[in-house]
Every structure is written in structure tokens, then in C-alpha cells.
Coordinates of C-alpha atoms and ligand atoms in Angstrom, one line a residue:
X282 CA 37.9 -26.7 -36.4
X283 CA 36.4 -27.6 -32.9
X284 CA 36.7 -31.3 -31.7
X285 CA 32.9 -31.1 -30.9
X286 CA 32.2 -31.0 -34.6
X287 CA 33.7 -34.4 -34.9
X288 CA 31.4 -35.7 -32.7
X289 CA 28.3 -35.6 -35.3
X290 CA 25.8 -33.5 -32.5
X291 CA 22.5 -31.8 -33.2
X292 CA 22.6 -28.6 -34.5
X293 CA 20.9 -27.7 -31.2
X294 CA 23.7 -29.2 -28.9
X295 CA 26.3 -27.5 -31.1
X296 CA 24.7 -24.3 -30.5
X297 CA 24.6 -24.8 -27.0
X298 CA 28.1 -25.6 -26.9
X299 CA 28.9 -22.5 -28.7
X300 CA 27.1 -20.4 -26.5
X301 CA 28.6 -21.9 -23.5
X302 CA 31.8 -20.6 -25.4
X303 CA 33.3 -23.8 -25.3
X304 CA 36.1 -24.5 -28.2
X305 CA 36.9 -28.2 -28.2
X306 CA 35.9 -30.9 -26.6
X307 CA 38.1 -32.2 -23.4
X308 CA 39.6 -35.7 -24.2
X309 CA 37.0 -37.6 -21.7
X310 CA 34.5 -36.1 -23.8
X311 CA 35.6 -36.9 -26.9
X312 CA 36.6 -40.6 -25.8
X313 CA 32.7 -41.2 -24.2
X314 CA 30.4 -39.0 -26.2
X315 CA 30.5 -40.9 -28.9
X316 CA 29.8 -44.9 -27.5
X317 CA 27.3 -43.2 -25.1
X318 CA 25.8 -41.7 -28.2
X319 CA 25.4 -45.2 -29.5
X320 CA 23.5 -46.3 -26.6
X321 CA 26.2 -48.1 -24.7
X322 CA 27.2 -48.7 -21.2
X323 CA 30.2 -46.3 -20.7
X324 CA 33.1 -46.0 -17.5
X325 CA 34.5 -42.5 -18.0
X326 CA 37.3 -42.3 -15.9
X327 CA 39.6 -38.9 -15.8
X328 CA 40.2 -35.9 -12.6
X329 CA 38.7 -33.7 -11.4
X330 CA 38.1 -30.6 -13.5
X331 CA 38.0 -32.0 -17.2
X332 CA 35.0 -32.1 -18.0
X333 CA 33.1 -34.8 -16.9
X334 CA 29.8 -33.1 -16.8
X335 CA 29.4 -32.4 -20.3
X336 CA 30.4 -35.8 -20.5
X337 CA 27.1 -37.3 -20.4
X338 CA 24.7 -34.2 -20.7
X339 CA 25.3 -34.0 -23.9
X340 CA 24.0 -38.2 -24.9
X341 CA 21.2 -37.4 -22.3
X342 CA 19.7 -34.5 -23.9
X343 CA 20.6 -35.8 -27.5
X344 CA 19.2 -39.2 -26.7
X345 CA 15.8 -38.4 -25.0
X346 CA 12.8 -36.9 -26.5
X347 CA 10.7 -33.5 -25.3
X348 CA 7.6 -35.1 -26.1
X349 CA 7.6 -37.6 -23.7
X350 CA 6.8 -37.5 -19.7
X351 CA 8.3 -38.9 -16.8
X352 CA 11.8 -38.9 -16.5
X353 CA 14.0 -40.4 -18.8
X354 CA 17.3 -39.8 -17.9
X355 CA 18.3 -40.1 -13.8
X356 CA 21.6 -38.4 -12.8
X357 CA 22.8 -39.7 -9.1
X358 CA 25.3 -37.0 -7.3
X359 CA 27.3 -37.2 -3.7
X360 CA 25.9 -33.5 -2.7
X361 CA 23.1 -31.1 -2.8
X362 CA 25.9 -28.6 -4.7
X363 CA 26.7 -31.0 -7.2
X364 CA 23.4 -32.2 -7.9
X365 CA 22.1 -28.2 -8.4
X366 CA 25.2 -27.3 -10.5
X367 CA 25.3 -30.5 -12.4
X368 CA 21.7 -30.0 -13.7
X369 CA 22.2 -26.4 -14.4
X370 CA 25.3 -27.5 -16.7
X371 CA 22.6 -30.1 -18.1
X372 CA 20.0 -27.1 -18.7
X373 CA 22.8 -25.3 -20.5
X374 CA 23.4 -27.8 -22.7
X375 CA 19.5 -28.8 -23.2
X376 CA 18.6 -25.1 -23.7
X377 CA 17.7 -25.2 -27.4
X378 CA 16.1 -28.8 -27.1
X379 CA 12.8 -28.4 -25.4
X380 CA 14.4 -30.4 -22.6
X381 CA 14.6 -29.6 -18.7
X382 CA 16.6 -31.2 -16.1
X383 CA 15.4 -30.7 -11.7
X384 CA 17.6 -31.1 -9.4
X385 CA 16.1 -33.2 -6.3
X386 CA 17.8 -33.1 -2.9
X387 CA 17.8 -33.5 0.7
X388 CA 17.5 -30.0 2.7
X389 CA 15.0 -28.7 0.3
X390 CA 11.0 -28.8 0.8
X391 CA 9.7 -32.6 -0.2
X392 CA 6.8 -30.9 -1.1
X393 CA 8.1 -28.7 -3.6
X394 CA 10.1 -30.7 -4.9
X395 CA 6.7 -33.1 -5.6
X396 CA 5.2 -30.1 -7.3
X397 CA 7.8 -29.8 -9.4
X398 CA 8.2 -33.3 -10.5
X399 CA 4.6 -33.3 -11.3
X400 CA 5.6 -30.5 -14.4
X401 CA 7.6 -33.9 -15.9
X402 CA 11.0 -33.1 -16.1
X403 CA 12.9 -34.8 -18.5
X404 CA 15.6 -35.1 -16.5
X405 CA 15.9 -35.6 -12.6
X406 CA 19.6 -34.8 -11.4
X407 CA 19.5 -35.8 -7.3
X408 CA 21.5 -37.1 -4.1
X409 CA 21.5 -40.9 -3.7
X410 CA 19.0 -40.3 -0.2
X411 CA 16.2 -37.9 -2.0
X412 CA 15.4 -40.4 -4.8
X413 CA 15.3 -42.9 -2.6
X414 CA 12.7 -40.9 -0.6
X415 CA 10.9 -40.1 -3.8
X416 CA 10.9 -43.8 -5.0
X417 CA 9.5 -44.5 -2.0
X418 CA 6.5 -41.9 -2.2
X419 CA 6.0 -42.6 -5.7
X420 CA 6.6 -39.5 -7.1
X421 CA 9.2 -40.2 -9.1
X422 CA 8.5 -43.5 -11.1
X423 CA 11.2 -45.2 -12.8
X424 CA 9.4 -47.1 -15.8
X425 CA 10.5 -44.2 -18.2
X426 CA 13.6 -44.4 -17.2
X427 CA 16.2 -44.7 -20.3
X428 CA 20.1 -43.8 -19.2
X429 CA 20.9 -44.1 -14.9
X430 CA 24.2 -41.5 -14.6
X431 CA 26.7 -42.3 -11.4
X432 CA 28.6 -39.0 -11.4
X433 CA 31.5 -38.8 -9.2
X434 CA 30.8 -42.5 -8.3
X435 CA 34.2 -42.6 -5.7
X436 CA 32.9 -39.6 -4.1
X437 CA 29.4 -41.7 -3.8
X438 CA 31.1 -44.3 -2.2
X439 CA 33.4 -42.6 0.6
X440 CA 30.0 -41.1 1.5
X441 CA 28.3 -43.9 2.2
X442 CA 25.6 -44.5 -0.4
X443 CA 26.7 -47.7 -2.1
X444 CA 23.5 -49.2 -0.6
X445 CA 21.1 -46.7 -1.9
X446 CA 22.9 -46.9 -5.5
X447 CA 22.2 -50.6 -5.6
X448 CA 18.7 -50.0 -4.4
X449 CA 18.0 -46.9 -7.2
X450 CA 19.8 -49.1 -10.1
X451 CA 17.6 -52.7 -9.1
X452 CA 14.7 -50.1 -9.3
X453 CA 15.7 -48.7 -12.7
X454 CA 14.6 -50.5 -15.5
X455 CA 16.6 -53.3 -16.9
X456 CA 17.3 -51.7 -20.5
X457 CA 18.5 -49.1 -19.5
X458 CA 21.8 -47.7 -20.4
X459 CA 23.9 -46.8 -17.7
X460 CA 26.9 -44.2 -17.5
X461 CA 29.2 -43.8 -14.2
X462 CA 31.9 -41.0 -14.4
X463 CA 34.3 -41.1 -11.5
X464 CA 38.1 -39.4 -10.8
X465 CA 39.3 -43.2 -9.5
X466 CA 38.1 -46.5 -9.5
X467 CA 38.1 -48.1 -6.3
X468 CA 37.6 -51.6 -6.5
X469 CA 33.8 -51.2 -5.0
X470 CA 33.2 -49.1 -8.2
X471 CA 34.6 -52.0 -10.7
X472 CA 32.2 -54.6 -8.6
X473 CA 29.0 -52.0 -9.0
X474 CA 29.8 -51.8 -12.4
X475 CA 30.0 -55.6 -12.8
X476 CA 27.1 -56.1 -11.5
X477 CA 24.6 -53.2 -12.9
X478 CA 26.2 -52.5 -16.0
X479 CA 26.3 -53.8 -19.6
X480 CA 29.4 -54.4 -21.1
X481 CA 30.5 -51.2 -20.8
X482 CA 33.4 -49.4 -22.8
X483 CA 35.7 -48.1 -20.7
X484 CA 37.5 -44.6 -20.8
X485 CA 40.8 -43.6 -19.0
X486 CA 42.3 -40.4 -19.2
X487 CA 45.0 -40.4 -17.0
X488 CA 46.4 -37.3 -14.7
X489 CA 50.0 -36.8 -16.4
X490 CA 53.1 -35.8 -14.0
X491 CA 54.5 -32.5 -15.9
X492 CA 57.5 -29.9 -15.4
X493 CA 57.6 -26.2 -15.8
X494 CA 60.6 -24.1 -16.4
X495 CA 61.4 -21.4 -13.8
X496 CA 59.3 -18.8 -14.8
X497 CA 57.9 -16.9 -11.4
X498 CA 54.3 -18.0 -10.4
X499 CA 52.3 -16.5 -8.6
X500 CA 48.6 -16.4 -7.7
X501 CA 46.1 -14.1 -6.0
X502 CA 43.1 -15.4 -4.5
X503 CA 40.4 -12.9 -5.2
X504 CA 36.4 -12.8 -5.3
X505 CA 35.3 -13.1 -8.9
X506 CA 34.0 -9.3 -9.0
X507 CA 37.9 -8.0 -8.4
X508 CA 39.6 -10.0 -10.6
X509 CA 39.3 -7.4 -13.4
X510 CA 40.1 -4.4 -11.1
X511 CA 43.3 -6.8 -10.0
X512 CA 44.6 -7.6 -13.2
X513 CA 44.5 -3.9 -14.2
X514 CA 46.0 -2.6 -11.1
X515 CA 49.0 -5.4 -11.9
X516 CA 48.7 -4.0 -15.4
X517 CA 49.5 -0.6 -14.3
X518 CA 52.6 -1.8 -11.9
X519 CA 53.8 -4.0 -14.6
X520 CA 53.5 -1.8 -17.3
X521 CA 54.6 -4.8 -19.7
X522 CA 54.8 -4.0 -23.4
X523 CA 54.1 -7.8 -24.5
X524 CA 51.4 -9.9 -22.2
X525 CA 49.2 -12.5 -22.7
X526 CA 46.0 -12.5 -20.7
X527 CA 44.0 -16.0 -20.8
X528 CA 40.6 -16.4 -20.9
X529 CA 38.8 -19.1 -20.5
X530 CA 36.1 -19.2 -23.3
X531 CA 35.8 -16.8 -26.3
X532 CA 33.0 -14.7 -24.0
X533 CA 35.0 -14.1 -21.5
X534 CA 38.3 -13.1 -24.0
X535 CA 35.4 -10.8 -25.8
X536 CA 34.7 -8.8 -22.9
X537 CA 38.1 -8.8 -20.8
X538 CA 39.3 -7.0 -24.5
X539 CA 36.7 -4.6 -24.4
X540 CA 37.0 -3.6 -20.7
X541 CA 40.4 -3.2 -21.0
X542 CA 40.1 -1.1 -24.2
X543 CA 37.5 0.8 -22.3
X544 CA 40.0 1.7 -19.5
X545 CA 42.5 3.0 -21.7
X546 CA 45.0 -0.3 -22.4
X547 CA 46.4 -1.5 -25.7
X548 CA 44.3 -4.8 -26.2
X549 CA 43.4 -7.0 -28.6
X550 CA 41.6 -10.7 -28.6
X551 CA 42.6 -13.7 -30.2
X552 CA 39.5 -16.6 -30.1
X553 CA 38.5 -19.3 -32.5
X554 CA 35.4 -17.3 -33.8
X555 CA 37.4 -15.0 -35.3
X556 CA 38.5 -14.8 -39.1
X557 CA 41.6 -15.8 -39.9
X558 CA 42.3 -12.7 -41.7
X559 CA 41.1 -10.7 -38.3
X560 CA 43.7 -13.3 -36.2
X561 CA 46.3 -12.9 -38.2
X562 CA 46.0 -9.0 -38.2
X563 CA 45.7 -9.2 -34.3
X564 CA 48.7 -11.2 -34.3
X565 CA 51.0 -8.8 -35.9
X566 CA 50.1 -5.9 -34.3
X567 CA 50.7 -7.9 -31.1
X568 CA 54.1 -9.4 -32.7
X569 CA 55.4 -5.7 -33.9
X570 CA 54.6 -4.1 -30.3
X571 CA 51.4 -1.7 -31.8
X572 CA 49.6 -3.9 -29.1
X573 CA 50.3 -4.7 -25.8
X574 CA 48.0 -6.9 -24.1
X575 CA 47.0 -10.0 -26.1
X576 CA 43.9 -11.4 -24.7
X577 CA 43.8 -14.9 -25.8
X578 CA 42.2 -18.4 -25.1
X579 CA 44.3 -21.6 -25.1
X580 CA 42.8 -22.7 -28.0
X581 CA 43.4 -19.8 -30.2
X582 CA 47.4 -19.0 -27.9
X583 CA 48.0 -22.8 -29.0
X584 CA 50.9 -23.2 -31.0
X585 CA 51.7 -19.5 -31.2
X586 CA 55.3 -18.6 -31.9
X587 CA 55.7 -15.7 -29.5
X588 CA 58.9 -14.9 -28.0
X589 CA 58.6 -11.4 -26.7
X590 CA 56.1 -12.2 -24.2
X591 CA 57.6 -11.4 -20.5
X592 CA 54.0 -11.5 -18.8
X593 CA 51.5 -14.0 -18.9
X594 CA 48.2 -13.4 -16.4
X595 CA 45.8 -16.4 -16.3
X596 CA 42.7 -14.3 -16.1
X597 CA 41.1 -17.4 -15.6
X598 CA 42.8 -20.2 -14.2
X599 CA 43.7 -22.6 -16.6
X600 CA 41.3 -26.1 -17.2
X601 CA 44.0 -28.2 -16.7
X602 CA 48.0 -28.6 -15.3
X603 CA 48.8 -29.2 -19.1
X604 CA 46.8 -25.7 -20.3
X605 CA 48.9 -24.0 -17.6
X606 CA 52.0 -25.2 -18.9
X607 CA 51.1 -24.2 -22.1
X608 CA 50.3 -20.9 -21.2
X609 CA 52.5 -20.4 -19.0
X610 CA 55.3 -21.4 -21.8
X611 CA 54.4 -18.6 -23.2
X612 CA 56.9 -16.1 -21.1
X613 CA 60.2 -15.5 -20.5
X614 CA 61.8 -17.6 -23.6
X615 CA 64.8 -17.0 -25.5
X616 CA 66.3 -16.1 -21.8
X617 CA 64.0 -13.0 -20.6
X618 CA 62.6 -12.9 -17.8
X619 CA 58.8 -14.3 -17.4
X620 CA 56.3 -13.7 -15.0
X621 CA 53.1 -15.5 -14.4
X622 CA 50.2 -14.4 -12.2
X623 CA 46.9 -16.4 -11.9
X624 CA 43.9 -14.8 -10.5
X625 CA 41.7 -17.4 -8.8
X626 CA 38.5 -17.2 -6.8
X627 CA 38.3 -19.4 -3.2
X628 CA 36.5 -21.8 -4.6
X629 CA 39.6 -22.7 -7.1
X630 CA 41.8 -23.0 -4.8
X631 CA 42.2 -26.9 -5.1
X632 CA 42.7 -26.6 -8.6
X633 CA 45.5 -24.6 -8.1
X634 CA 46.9 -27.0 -6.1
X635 CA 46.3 -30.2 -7.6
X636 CA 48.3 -28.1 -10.9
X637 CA 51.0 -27.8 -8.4
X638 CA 50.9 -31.4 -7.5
X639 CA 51.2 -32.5 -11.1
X640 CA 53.8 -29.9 -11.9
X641 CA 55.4 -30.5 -8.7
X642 CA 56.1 -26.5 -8.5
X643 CA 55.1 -24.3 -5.5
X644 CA 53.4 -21.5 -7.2
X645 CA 53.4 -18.5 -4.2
X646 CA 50.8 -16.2 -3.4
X647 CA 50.2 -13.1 -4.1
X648 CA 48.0 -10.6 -2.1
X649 CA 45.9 -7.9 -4.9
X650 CA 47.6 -5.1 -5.7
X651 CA 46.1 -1.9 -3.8
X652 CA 44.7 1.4 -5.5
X653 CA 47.9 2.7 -3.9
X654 CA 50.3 0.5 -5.1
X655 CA 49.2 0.3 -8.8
X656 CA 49.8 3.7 -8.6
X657 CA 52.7 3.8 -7.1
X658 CA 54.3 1.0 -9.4
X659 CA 52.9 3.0 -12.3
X660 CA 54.9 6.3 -11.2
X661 CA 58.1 3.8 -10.7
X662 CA 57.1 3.2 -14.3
X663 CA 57.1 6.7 -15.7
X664 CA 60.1 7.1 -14.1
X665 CA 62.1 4.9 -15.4
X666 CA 61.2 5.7 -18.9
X667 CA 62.0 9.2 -17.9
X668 CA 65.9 7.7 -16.9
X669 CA 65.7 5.3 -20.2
X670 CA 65.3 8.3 -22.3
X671 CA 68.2 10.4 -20.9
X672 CA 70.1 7.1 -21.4
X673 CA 69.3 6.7 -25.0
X674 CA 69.8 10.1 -25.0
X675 CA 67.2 10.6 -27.6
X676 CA 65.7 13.9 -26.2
X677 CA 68.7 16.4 -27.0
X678 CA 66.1 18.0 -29.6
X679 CA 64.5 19.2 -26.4
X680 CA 66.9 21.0 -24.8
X681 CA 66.3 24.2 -25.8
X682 CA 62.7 23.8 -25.1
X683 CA 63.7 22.7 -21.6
X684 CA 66.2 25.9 -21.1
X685 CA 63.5 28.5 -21.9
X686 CA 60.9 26.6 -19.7
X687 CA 63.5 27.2 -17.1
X688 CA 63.2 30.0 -17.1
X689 CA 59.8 30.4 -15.7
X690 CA 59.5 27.2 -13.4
X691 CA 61.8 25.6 -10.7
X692 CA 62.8 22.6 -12.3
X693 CA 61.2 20.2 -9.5
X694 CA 57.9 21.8 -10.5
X695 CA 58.8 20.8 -14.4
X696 CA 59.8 17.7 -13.5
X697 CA 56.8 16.7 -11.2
X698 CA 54.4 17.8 -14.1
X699 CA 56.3 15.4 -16.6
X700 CA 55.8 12.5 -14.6
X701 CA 52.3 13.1 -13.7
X702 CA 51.8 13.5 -17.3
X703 CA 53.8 10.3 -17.9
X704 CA 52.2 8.5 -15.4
X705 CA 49.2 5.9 -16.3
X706 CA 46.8 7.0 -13.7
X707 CA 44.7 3.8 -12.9
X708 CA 41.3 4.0 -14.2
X709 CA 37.9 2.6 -12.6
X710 CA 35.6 3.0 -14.7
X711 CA 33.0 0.1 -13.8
X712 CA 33.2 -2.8 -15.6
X713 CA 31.0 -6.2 -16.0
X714 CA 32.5 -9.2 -16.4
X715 CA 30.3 -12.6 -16.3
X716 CA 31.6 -15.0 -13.8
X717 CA 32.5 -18.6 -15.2
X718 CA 33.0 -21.6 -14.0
X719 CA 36.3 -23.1 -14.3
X720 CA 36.9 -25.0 -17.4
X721 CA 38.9 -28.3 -18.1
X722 CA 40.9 -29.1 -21.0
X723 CA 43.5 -31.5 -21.6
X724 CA 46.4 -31.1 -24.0
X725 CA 48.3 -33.9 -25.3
X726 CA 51.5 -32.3 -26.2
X727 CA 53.8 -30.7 -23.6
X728 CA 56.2 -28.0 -23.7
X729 CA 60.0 -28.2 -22.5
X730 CA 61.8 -24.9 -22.6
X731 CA 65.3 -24.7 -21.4
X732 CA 65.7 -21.5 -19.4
X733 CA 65.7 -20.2 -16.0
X734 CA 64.8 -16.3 -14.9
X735 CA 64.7 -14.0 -12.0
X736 CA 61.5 -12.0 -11.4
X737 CA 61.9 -8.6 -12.7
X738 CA 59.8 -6.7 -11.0
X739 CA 58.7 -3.7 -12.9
X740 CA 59.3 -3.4 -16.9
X741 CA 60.6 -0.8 -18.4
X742 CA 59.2 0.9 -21.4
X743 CA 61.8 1.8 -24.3
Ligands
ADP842 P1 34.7 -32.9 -13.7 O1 33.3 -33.4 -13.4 O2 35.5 -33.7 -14.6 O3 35.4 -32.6 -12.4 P2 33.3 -30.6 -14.7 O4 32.4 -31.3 -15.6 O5 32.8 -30.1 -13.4 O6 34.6 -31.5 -14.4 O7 33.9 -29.4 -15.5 C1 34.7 -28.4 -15.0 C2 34.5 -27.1 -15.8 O8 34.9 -27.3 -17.1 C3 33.1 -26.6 -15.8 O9 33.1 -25.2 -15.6 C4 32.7 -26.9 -17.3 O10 31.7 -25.9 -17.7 C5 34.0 -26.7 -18.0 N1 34.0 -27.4 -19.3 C6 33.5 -28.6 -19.6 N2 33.8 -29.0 -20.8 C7 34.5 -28.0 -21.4 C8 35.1 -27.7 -22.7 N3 35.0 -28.6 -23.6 N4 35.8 -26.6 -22.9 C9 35.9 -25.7 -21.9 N5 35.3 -25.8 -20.6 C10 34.7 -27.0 -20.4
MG843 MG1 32.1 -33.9 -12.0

């Protein structure tokens, strides 16, 4: 059962949450949700990436009303990015309510921007400088005005616009409740909040330093749009017989599964809207080998007792350093060799990094597979099952058969036609996979696993 259900939310929110895809709530969320719900001051502090946003999106839209105009809920941002993709996040989450968030900031016609504060947004999401030039004009009035929100309030700062905070919060109404989020707290931030907010309860969720074991990492930076044609092509080279692909919500698991099982691989996935008579069916054909790739989120990989895995791709990379050592746990135990490859897009890049800062372990890069070398690595493949099999010597039934074929073909030409039969030819049929944005999620627990492997670079079927 889904953290978010403990947080007693609308039946509207919850569905929102559900089609977002996301499975519990991160621990920022579930530590502030619920006083902001209550109508206090809150101080969420916690790093980048765990899900601050959603944060306080969800008491704004469950705390204002449709009915009423003018805004009721201001959300102050550092950049023109943030302000656009924090009140798309908000428009996610307020899609069944009735409720509508604008973003407002600099670089973007004044006067469109007027015309569309004059359809009364609920919400106004903006840069510190373009509400103050709208408070200014008068088209944005503040009398409405129920919860202020300083996102990324150290960011804020280092920019420059403690001044215009001040100036927008001594404007705002004096009831209102006000929320600040924020990766550190600067001293500047504690005085702000002394001074314009009420009491507020205050949330920590601290970055934790973490170890991983000496499984090979590796990541390729790639554009959204190749990731699935790169994790197939290192499918193909690979050739594992026991992987773990993580998604990072149940959409995304959904249709990673079916492209996969459209292009010919042995998938299956494993997500939290699934039965538990479906998951546990999915797990032991994964368990007993009948299927290759499991194609999980954390969530539903959590706590799985698998030892067989040797490959573990992060589809998506992981919400968190602690999600990554979880998944990443999931290879090379009980001494085999493990292997883990995270696709990321350019824009993630940081986030790989700060999950090498906190688990203080250089993860290389990788460039994508080619065409070329996926095939390549899956006629190295065929191959070596070829030379397994004469070592088991499990074909002798054949021999005859071989003999009489002999006697028609050279046995080059025999041989090239077995491994071209043998060989996985990579398939491109399109595929469309919906990009996501990255998600956070903090685990408590932590993994320790006692073992050290070598990259093996090709597995060999038996
Ligand atoms: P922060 O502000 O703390 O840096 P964001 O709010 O930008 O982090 O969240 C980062 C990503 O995490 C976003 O893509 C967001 O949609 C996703 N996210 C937020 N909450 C959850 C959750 N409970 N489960 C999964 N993903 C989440
Ligand atoms: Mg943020």
C-alpha cells in the first residue's frame, strides 16, 4: 500500500498521483504534506531531486477552492525554467480539481501574460522580478492570496532576490500560510523565515553518505528518444539470461515490457498495480529462467530475493543515491559477476554525479552501443553458445544429421548458416516511449553486500 494513501488526500489528488504513476510518497513529502495540510507554516528542507515539488502542490490544490477568483496560492521560483516546469508539475497534480496554475516570468510578453491573469488562475507560479512587475501594474492583486511558496529559497538567494522576496511577502496578506522548500539553509533563509513566517514546523531530510560494492557502473549519456534503442542494442551484446531493467514509474515499466516484447525479448513487468497473484507468477518465471528481462520499479524490485541477476540497466536513472544502491544491489551477489548500466539524458547528468558524490564511486561512461556493435556482440553471443554446446557435449544426437549434411555443403557454409540462425538479429521496429522526468525517492534502509567482481563482458547462454 502506497505511502500517499496515508496521507488522507482527495480522491481527486490520489488520482492524479496515480496517473502521474507515482508509488509512494518521497520522505519530504510525507514529513510536510500533512502539517501543510493543516494549514501551517512549514520549512521543508531535503536535496535536490526528492521531490520537493509535489511537496507543496499537493496542500495548494487540496487547500484552495475552483470557485473562487484571483489567485490563491503564489509559488516564487529562481528561473523562468523552474517557474514553467514547477507549475506544469502543479497542473498535473490539479488536473482532476478544476484548478489551474500560470506560470509568470521575465522574457515572456507582459502583455500576455496580463491577458492571461485576467482568466483568474488559481494559482500563479513566477520569478521573484515578474511578480514584482505585476504587483506593480496591478494585475496581479494579492488580497486573495491564501499560501506564499519559496521554492528553492537558497537558489533565490545566491541570485539575488532576497529584496524582492521581502517586498512580495510584506505585500501578501498577513494570514497567510507560508511554505519555503530549499536544498540548504543558509542563515539568510533562517532570518527570512523568522521574520515572515509563523511558527513553522520544520522538516529535514538529510543527504546520507552511502557505499556500494564493486559491481561495474557504467552510464551512457543519451537523448531521451535513444534510450530504448540503447538498451536493446546492450541487450543484444549482453545477451544476459537474468536482468533487471528499472523504470521509473509503473507507465514507464508498462511500456518498456511491451516494447521489448514487441522486439522479440523475454520480458515481463513487475509494478505495484499489479495483483499479487500476477506478481508472484511474474516472479517465478523470472526466478526459474522462463523470463529474461525483468522490468521492474523500485518499489515493486524492493525487498526482492534475487540472486541470479548479473545485469541490472537503470532504464531510468534512479530518484535517489539510496534507490541506486538498491538497485544496483541487485547484481552480481553470491560472488557473480554484476554489471550496471544507467542510461541518462544531458539534462541528468548532475544527478548522476551528486549519486557518485554520496556513494563516493566513480561510475565511468559509456558511449551507446552502435547498430554494428550490437550485432557484432550478438554473433560473439551465438558463438559462444555454439562452443558451450560442444563443451557440454550435449549434441552427439546430431551427429549423424551433421555427416549426411556434409555431404552436400562445405562445412564453413553449414557452419555460417548455424550462426546466423543462432544469431539474435537486432530488431528496430519503432517504438514510443513517453519521456519522464526524473523521479526522487528516498529509502531508509541500505544494502551492504560483501563481494567484489570483474566485468564480464559478454554472457554466455547455457
Ligand atoms: P526537488 O525540488 O526536490 O529537487 P522535484 O520536485 O523537482 O525535486 O522532483 C524531481 C522529480 O521527482 C520530478 O520528476 C518529480 O515528478 C518526481 N517525483 C516527485 N515525487 C515523486 C514520487 N513520490 N515518486 C516518484 N517520483 C516523484
Ligand atoms: Mg525543486
Amino acid at each position: 500500500m502506497s505511502t500517499f494513501n496515508n496521507l488522507n488526500l482527495s480522491a481527486e489528488i490520489m488520482s492524479a498521483i496515480n496517473k502521474l504513476g507515482f508509488e509512494e510518497a518521497t520522505p519530504i513529502q510525507e514529513k510536510t504534506i500533512p502539517p501543510a495540510l493543516a494549514g501551517h507554516d512549514v520549512i521543508g528542507q531535503a536535496p535536490t531531486g526528492t521531490g520537493k515539488t509535489i511537496s507543496f502542490a499537493i496542500p495548494i490544490v487540496e487547500r484552495i477552492s475552483a470557485e473562487a477568483n484571483k489567485p490563491q496560492a503564489l509559488v516564487i521560483t529562481p528561473t523562468r525554467e523552474l517557474a514553467i516546469q514547477v507549475g506544469e508539475e502543479i497542473n498535473k497534480v490539479a488536473q482532476f480539481k478544476g484548478v489551474h496554475a500560470l506560470p509568470i516570468y521575465g522574457g515572456q510578453d507582459i502583455n500576455r501574460q496580463i491577458r492571461a491573469l485576467k482568466k483568474n488562475p488559481q494559482i500563479i507560479v513566477g520569478t521573484p522580478g515578474r511578480i514584482m512587475d505585476h504587483l506593480r501594474r496591478s494585475t496581479i492583486r494579492f488580497h486573495n492570496l491564501k499560501i506564499v511558496v519559496l521554492d528553492e529559497a537558497d537558489e533565490m538567494l545566491n541570485m539575488g532576490f532576497l529584496e524582492d522576496i521581502e517586498t512580495i511577502l510584506q505585500a501578501a496578506p498577513s494570514q497567510r500560510q507560508t511554505l519555503l522548500f530549499s536544498a540548504t539553509m543558509p542563515k539568510q533563509i533562517v532570518a527570512l523565515a523568522n521574520k515572515f513566517m509563523n511558527n513553522p514546523a520544520m522538516v529535514k531530510i538529510a543527504p546520507k553518505a552511502m557505499t556500494v560494492d564493486n559491481t561495474e557502473q557504467y552510464y551512457i549519456e543519451i537523448p531521451h528518444g535513444k534510450k530504448f534503442d540503447t538498451l536493446c542494442n546492450l541487450l543484444d551484446m549482453h545477451a544476459p539470461t537474468s536482468a533487471i531493467v528499472f523504470g521509473r514509474t509503473k507507465r514507464g515499466v508498462d511500456e518498456v515490457t511491451e516494447a521489448l516484447t514487441k522486439r522479440g525479448y523475454s520480458a515481463e513487468g513487475l509494478h505495484g498495480d499489479l495483483t499479487q497473484a500476477r506478481r508472484d507468477s511474474v516472479m517465478r518465471q523470472f526466478r526459474s529462467g522462463a523470463t529474461e528481462i525483468l522490468v521492474a520499479t523500485d518499489v515493486a524490485a524492493r525487498g526482492l530475493d534475487i540472486d541470479s541477476v548479473t545485469h541490472v540497466y537503470n532504464f531510468d536513472i534512479p530518484q535517489d543515491p539510496e534507490s541506486y544502491v538498491h538497485r544496483i544491489g541487485r547484481t552480481g551477489r553470491a560472488g557473480r559477476t554484476g554489471l550496471a548500466i544507467t542510461l541518462i539524458t544531458p539534462r541528468e547528468l548532475s544527478q548522476l554525479k551528486f549519486i557518485e558524490r554520496l556513494t563516493k564511486k566513480k561510475i565511468q561512461r559509456l558511449s551507446a552501443p552502435t547498430l554494428t556493435e550490437a550485432r557484432e556482440g550478438a554473433q560473439q553471443v551465438a558463438i559462444e553458445r555454439l562452443i558451450a554446446t560442444i563443451e557440454e557435449q550435449t549434441a552427439n544426437s546430431y551427429r549423424g544429421l551433421a555427416e549426411s549434411l556434409l555431404e552436400h555443403h562445405d562445412s564453413v557454409t553449414l557452419l555460417a548458416a548455424a550462426i546466423k540462425l543462432l544469431t539474435k538479429e537486432p530488431n528496430t521496429t519503432p517504438v514510443n516511449i513517453t519521456e519522464e522526468r526524473p523521479k526522487p525517492q528516498t529509502r531508509k534502509n541500505q544494502t551492504k553486500r560483501p563481494r567484489s567482481n570483474s566485468l564480464k563482458k559478454r554472457k554466455r547462454r547455457k
